[in-house]
CSV table of C-alpha atoms in Angstrom, one decimal:
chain,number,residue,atom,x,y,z
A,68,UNK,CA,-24.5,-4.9,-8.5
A,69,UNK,CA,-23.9,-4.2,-4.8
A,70,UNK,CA,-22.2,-8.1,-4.2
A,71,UNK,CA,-20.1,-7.0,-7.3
A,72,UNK,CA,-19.4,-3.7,-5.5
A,73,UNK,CA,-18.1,-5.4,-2.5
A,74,UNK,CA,-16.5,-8.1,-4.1
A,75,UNK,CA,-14.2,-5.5,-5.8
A,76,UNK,CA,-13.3,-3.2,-3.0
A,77,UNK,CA,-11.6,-5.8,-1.3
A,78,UNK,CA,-9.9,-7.4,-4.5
A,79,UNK,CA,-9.1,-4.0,-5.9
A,80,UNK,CA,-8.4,-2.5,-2.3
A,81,UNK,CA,-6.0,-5.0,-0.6
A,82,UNK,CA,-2.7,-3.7,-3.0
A,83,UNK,CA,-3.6,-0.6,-1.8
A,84,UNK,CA,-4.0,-1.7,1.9
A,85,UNK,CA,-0.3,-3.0,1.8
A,86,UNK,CA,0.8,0.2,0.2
A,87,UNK,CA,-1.0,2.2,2.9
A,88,UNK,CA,-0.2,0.7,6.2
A,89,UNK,CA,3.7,0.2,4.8
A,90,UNK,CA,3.8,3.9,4.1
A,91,UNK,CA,2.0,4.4,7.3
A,92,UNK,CA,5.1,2.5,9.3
A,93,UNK,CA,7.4,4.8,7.3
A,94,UNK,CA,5.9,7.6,8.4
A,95,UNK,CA,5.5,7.1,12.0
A,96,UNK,CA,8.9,6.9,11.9
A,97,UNK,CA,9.4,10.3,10.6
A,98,UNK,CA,10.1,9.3,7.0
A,99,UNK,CA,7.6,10.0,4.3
A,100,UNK,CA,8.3,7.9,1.3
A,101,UNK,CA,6.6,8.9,-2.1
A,102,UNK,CA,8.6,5.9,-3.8
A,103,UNK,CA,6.1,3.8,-2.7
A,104,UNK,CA,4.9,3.5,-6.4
A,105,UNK,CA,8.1,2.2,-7.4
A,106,UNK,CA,8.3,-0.3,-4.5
A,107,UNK,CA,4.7,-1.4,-5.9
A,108,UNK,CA,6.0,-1.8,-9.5
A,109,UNK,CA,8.9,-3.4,-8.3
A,110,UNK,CA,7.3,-5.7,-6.3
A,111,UNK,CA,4.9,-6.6,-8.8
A,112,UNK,CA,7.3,-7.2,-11.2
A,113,UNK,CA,9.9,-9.2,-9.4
A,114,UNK,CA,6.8,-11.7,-8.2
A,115,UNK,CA,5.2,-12.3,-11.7
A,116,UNK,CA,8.9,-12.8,-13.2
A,117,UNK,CA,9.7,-15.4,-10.2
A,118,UNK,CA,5.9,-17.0,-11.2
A,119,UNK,CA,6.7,-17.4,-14.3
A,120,UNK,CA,9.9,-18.7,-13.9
A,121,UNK,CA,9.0,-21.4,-11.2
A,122,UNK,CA,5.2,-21.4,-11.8
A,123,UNK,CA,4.6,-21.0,-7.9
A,124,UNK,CA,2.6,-17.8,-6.7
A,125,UNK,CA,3.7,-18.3,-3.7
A,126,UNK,CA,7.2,-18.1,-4.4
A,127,UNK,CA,7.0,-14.9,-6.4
A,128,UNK,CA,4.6,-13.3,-3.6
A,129,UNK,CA,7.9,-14.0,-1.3
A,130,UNK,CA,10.2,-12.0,-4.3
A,131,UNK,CA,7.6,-9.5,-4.2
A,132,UNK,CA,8.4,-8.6,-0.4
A,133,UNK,CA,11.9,-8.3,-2.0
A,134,UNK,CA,11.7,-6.4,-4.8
A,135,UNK,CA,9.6,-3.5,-3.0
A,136,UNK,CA,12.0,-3.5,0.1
A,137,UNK,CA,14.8,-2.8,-2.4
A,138,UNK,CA,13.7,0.6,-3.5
A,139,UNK,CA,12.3,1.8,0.1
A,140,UNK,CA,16.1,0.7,1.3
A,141,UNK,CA,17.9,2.9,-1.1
A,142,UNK,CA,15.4,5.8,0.2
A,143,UNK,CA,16.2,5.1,3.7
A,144,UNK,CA,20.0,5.7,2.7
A,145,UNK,CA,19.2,8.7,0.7
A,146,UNK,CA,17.2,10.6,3.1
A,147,UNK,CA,18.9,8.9,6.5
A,148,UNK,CA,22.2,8.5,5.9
A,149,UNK,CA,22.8,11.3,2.7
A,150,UNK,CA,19.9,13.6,4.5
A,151,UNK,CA,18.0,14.1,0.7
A,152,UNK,CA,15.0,15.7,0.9
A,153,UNK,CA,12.8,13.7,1.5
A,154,UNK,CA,10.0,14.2,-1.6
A,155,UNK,CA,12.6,14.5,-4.0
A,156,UNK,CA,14.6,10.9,-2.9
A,157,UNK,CA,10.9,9.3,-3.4
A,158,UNK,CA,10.0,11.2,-7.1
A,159,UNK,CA,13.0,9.9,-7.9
A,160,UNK,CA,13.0,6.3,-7.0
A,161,UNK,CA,9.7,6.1,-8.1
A,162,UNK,CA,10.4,7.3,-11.3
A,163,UNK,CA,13.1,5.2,-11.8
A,164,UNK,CA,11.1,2.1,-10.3
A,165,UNK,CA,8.6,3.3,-13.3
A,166,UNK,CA,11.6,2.9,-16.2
A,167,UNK,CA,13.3,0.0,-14.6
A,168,UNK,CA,9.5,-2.1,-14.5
A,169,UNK,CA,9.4,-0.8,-18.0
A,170,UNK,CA,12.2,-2.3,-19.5
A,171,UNK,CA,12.6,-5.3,-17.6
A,172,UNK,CA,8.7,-6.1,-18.2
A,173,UNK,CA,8.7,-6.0,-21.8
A,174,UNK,CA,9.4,-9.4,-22.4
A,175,UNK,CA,6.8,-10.7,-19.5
A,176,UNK,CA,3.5,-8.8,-21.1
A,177,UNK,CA,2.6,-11.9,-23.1
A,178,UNK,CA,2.7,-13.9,-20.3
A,179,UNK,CA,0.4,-15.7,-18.4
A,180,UNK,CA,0.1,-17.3,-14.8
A,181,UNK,CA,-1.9,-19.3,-12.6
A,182,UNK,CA,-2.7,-17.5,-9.6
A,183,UNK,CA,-3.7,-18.0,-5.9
A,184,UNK,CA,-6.2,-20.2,-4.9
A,185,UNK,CA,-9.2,-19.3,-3.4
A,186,UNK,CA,-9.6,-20.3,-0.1
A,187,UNK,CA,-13.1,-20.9,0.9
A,188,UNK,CA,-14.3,-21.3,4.5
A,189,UNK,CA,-17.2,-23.3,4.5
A,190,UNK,CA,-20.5,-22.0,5.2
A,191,UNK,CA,-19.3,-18.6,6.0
A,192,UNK,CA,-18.3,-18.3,1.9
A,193,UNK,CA,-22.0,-18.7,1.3
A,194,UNK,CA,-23.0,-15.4,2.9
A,195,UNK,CA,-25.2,-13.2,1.1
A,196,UNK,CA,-23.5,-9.7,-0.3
A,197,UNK,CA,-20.1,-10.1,1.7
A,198,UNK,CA,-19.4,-13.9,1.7
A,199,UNK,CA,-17.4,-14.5,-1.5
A,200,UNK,CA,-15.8,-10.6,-0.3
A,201,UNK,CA,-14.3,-11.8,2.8
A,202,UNK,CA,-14.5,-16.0,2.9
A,203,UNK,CA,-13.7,-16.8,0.0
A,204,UNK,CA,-10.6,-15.3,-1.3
A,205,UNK,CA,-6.8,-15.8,-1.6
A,206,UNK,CA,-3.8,-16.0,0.9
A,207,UNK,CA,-2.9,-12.4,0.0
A,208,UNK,CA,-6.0,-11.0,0.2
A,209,UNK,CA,-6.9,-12.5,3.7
A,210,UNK,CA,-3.5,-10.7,5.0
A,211,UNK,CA,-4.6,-7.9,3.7
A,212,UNK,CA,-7.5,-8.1,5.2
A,213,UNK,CA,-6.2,-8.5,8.7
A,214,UNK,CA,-3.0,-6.4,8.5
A,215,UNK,CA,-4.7,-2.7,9.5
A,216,UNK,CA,-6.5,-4.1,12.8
A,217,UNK,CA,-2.5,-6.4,13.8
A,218,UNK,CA,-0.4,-2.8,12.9
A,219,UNK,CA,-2.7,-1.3,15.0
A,220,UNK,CA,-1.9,-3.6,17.8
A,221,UNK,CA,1.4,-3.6,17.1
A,222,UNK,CA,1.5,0.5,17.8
A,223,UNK,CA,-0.8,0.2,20.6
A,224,UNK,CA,0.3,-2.3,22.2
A,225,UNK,CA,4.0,-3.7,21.8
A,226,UNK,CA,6.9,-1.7,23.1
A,227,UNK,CA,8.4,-2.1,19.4
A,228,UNK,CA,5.5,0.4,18.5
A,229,UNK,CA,5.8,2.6,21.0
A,230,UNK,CA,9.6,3.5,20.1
A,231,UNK,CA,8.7,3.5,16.3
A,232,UNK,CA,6.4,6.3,17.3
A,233,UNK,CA,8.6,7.5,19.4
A,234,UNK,CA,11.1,8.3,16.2
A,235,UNK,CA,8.6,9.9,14.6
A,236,UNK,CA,7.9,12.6,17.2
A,237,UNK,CA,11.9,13.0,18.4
A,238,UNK,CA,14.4,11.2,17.5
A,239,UNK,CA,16.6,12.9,20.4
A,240,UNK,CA,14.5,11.5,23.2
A,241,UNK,CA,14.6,7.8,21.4
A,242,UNK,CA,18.5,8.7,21.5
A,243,UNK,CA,18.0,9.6,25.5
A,244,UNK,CA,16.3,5.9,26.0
A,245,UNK,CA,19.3,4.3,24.5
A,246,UNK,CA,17.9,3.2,21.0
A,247,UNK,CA,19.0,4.5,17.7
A,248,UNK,CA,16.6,6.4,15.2
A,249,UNK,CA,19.1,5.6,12.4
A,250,UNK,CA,18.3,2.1,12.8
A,251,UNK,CA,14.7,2.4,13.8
A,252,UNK,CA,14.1,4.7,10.7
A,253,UNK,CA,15.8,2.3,8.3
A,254,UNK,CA,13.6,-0.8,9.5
A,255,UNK,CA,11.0,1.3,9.0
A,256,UNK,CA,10.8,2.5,5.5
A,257,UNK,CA,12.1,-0.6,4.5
A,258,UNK,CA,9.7,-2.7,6.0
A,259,UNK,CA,7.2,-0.8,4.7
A,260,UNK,CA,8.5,-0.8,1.0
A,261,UNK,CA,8.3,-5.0,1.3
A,262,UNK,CA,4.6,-4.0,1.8
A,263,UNK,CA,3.9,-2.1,-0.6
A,264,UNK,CA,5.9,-4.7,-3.0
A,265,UNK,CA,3.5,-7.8,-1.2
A,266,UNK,CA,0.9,-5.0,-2.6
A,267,UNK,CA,2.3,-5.2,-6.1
A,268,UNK,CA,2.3,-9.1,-5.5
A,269,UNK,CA,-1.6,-9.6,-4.7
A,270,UNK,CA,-2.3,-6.9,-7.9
A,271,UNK,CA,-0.5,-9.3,-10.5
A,272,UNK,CA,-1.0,-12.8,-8.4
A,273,UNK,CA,-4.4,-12.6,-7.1
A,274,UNK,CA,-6.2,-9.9,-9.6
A,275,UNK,CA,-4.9,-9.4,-12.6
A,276,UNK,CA,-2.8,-12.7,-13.5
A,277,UNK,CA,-1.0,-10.5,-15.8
A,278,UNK,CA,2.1,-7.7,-16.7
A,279,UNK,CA,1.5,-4.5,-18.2
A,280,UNK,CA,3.8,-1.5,-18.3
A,281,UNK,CA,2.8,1.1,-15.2
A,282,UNK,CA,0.2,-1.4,-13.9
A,283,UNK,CA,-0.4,-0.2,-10.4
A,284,UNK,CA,-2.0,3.1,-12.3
A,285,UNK,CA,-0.8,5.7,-9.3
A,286,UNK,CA,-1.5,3.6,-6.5
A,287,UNK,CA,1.1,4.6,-4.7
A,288,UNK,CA,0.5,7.9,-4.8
A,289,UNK,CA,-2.9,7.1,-3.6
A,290,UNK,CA,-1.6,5.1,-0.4
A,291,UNK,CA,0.7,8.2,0.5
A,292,UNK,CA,-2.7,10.6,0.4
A,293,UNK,CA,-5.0,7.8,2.2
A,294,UNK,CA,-2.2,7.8,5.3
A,295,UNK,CA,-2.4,11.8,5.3
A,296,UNK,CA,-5.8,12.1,4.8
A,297,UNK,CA,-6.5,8.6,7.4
A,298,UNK,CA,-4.3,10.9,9.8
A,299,UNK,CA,-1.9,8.5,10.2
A,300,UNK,CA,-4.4,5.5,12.1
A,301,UNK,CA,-3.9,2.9,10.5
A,302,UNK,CA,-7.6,0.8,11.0
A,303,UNK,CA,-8.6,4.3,9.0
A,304,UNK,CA,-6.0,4.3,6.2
A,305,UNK,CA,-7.1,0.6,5.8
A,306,UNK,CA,-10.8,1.6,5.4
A,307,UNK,CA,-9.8,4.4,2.8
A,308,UNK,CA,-8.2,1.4,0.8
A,309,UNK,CA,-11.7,-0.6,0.8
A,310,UNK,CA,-13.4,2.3,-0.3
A,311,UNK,CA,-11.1,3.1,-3.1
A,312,UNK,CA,-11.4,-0.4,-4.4
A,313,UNK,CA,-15.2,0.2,-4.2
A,314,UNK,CA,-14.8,3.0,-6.2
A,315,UNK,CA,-12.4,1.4,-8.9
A,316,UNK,CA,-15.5,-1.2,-8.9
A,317,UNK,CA,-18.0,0.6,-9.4
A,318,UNK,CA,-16.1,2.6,-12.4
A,319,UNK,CA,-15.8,-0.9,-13.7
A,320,UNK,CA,-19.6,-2.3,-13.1
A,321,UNK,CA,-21.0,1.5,-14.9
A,322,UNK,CA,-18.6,1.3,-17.9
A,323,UNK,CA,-20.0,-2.8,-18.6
A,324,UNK,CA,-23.7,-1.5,-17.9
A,325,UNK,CA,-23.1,1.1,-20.9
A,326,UNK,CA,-24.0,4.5,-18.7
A,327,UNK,CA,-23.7,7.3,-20.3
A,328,UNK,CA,-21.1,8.8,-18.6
A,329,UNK,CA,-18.0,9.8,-20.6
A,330,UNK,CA,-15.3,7.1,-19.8
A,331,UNK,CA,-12.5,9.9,-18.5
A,332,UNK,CA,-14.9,10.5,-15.6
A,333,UNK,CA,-15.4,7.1,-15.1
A,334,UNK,CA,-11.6,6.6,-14.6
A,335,UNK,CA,-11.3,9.3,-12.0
A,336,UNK,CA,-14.3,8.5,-10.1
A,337,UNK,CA,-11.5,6.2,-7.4
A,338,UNK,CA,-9.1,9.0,-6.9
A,339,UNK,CA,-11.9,11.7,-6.7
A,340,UNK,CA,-14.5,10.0,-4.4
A,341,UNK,CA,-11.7,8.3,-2.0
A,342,UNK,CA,-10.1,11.9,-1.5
A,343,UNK,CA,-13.6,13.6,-0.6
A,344,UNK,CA,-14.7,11.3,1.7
A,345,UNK,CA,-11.1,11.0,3.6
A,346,UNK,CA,-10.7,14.5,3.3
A,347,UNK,CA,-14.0,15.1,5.5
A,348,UNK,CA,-13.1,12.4,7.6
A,349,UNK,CA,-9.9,14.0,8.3
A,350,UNK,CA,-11.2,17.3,9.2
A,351,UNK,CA,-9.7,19.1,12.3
A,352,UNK,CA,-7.5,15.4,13.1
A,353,UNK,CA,-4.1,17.2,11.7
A,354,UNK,CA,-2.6,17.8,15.7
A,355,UNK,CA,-2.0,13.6,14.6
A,356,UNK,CA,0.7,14.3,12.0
A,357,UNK,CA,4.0,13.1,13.9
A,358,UNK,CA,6.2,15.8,14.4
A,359,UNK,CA,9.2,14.5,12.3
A,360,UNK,CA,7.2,15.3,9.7
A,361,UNK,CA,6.1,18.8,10.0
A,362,UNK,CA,9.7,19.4,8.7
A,363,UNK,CA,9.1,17.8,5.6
A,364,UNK,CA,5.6,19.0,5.0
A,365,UNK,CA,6.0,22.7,7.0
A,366,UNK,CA,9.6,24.2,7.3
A,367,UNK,CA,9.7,25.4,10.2
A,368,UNK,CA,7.7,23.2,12.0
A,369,UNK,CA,4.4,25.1,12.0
């Protein structure tokens, strides 16, 4: 049960890993982006289309990068250029991600696929409990994997970081430096739209080989909490991910072993227990919030 456990968080978790540390880029910037869960749909979509189509994963998982940078660019226009609010752009484009995915996907729900290879790493796949979890997956899920600890380094220690950052707490002293928070702002959330949409790509390549209307199930909304609640760190927002997937998991392992649980708490046993445990983890850590967004979140500032 627990090598099942583990096994799942990081196949369940590493869509929402994408999602997370591409809504954490977004954010750094000063941009919060709640059409993540379109740019996950999107995503998902385009890349099982293009794998049916050409019967290469790899090429859709490529389409998927497009198809979720799409969405996040039309937000950056919305809230950069237009100034939309910034909650209401995202509802939006989410909810038309959600109808778009909808009617496009119809035709693609009988489909089937073959998916990513595992990639085993001799002797370290044979592990006990967390071998098959971590040596023996996919190409997705081993970038998944590594992408929390290399946008970590890539805040901490690349000057590219630094002035993302730097957006996110004044765009007027970015200005002062000579760089341009329009521009910095638009990379931004749309970079991290093409990683929520390489999320949507490892959901339907790597997990679920499949297309089903509304398949991410609110993951999007889940990566915009785990980046509040992970107070904006992104090695944190990462582990919040594995954990959900533990959660969705373990849901799945109780309702097969027949417990007699009623199955509608079963279903929200991810959502709930991922938002307890980050939201004690996250206690007294809200001085991290950048500052751009203390506009979006608290008018005023405060």
């Amino acid at each position: 049960m627990l090598e099942a456990i583990i096994l799942g968080a990081v196949s369940y978790g590493a869509c929402l890993i994408f999602a997370a540390e591409g809504e954490l880029i977004a954010e750094r910037s000063g941009i919060v982006n709640l059409g993540t869960e379109g740019s996950i749909l999107c995503g998902a979509l385009l890349s099982f289309m293009v794998t049916v189509w050409t019967g290469s994963p790899y090429i859709g998982a490529i389409f998927g990068l497009v198809g979720g940078a799409l969405p996040a660019l039309l937000h950056a226009f919305m809230v950069v250029d237009r100034k939309a609010d910034q909650l209401a752009s995202g509802l939006a484009i989410t909810f038309l991600g959600i109808g778009i995915t909808a009617a496009l996907g119809k035709s693609f729900v009988d489909d089937k696929i073959n998916g990513m290879d595992a990639i085993g790493i001799p002797l370290f796949k044979e592990i006990p409990l967390i071998g098959g979890a971590l040596f023996d997956q996919d190409i997705l899920t081993y970038l998944a994997l590594l992408i929390g600890p290399a946008i970590w380094w890539f805040f901490k220690r690349t000057r590219v970081g630094l002035v993302l950052r730097a957006t996110g707490e004044s765009g007027d002293v970015v200005y002062a430096y000579g760089h341009s928070p329009r521009k910095v702002r638009y990379l931004a959330v749309t970079a991290g739209g093409a990683l929520a949409g390489l999320g949507g790509a490892q959901l339907v390549l790597a997990t679920t080989l499949n297309w089903t209307e509304n398949i991410t199930q609110g993951r999007g909304f889940v990566a915009v909490a785990l980046v509040i609640f992970a107070s904006w760190l992104p090695l944190r927002a990462a582990a919040g991910a594995l954990l959900f997937g533990a959660a969705f998991a373990l849901n799945l392992v109780l309702q097969t072993r027949g417990v007699g649980i009623p199955s509608f708490y079963l279903l929200m046993l991810p959502y709930l227990l991922t938002l307890i445990v980050l939201a004690v983890a996250s206690k007294g850590q809200r001085q991290l919030m950048p500052a751009g967004l203390k506009a979006v979140f608290a008018p005023g500032g405060t």
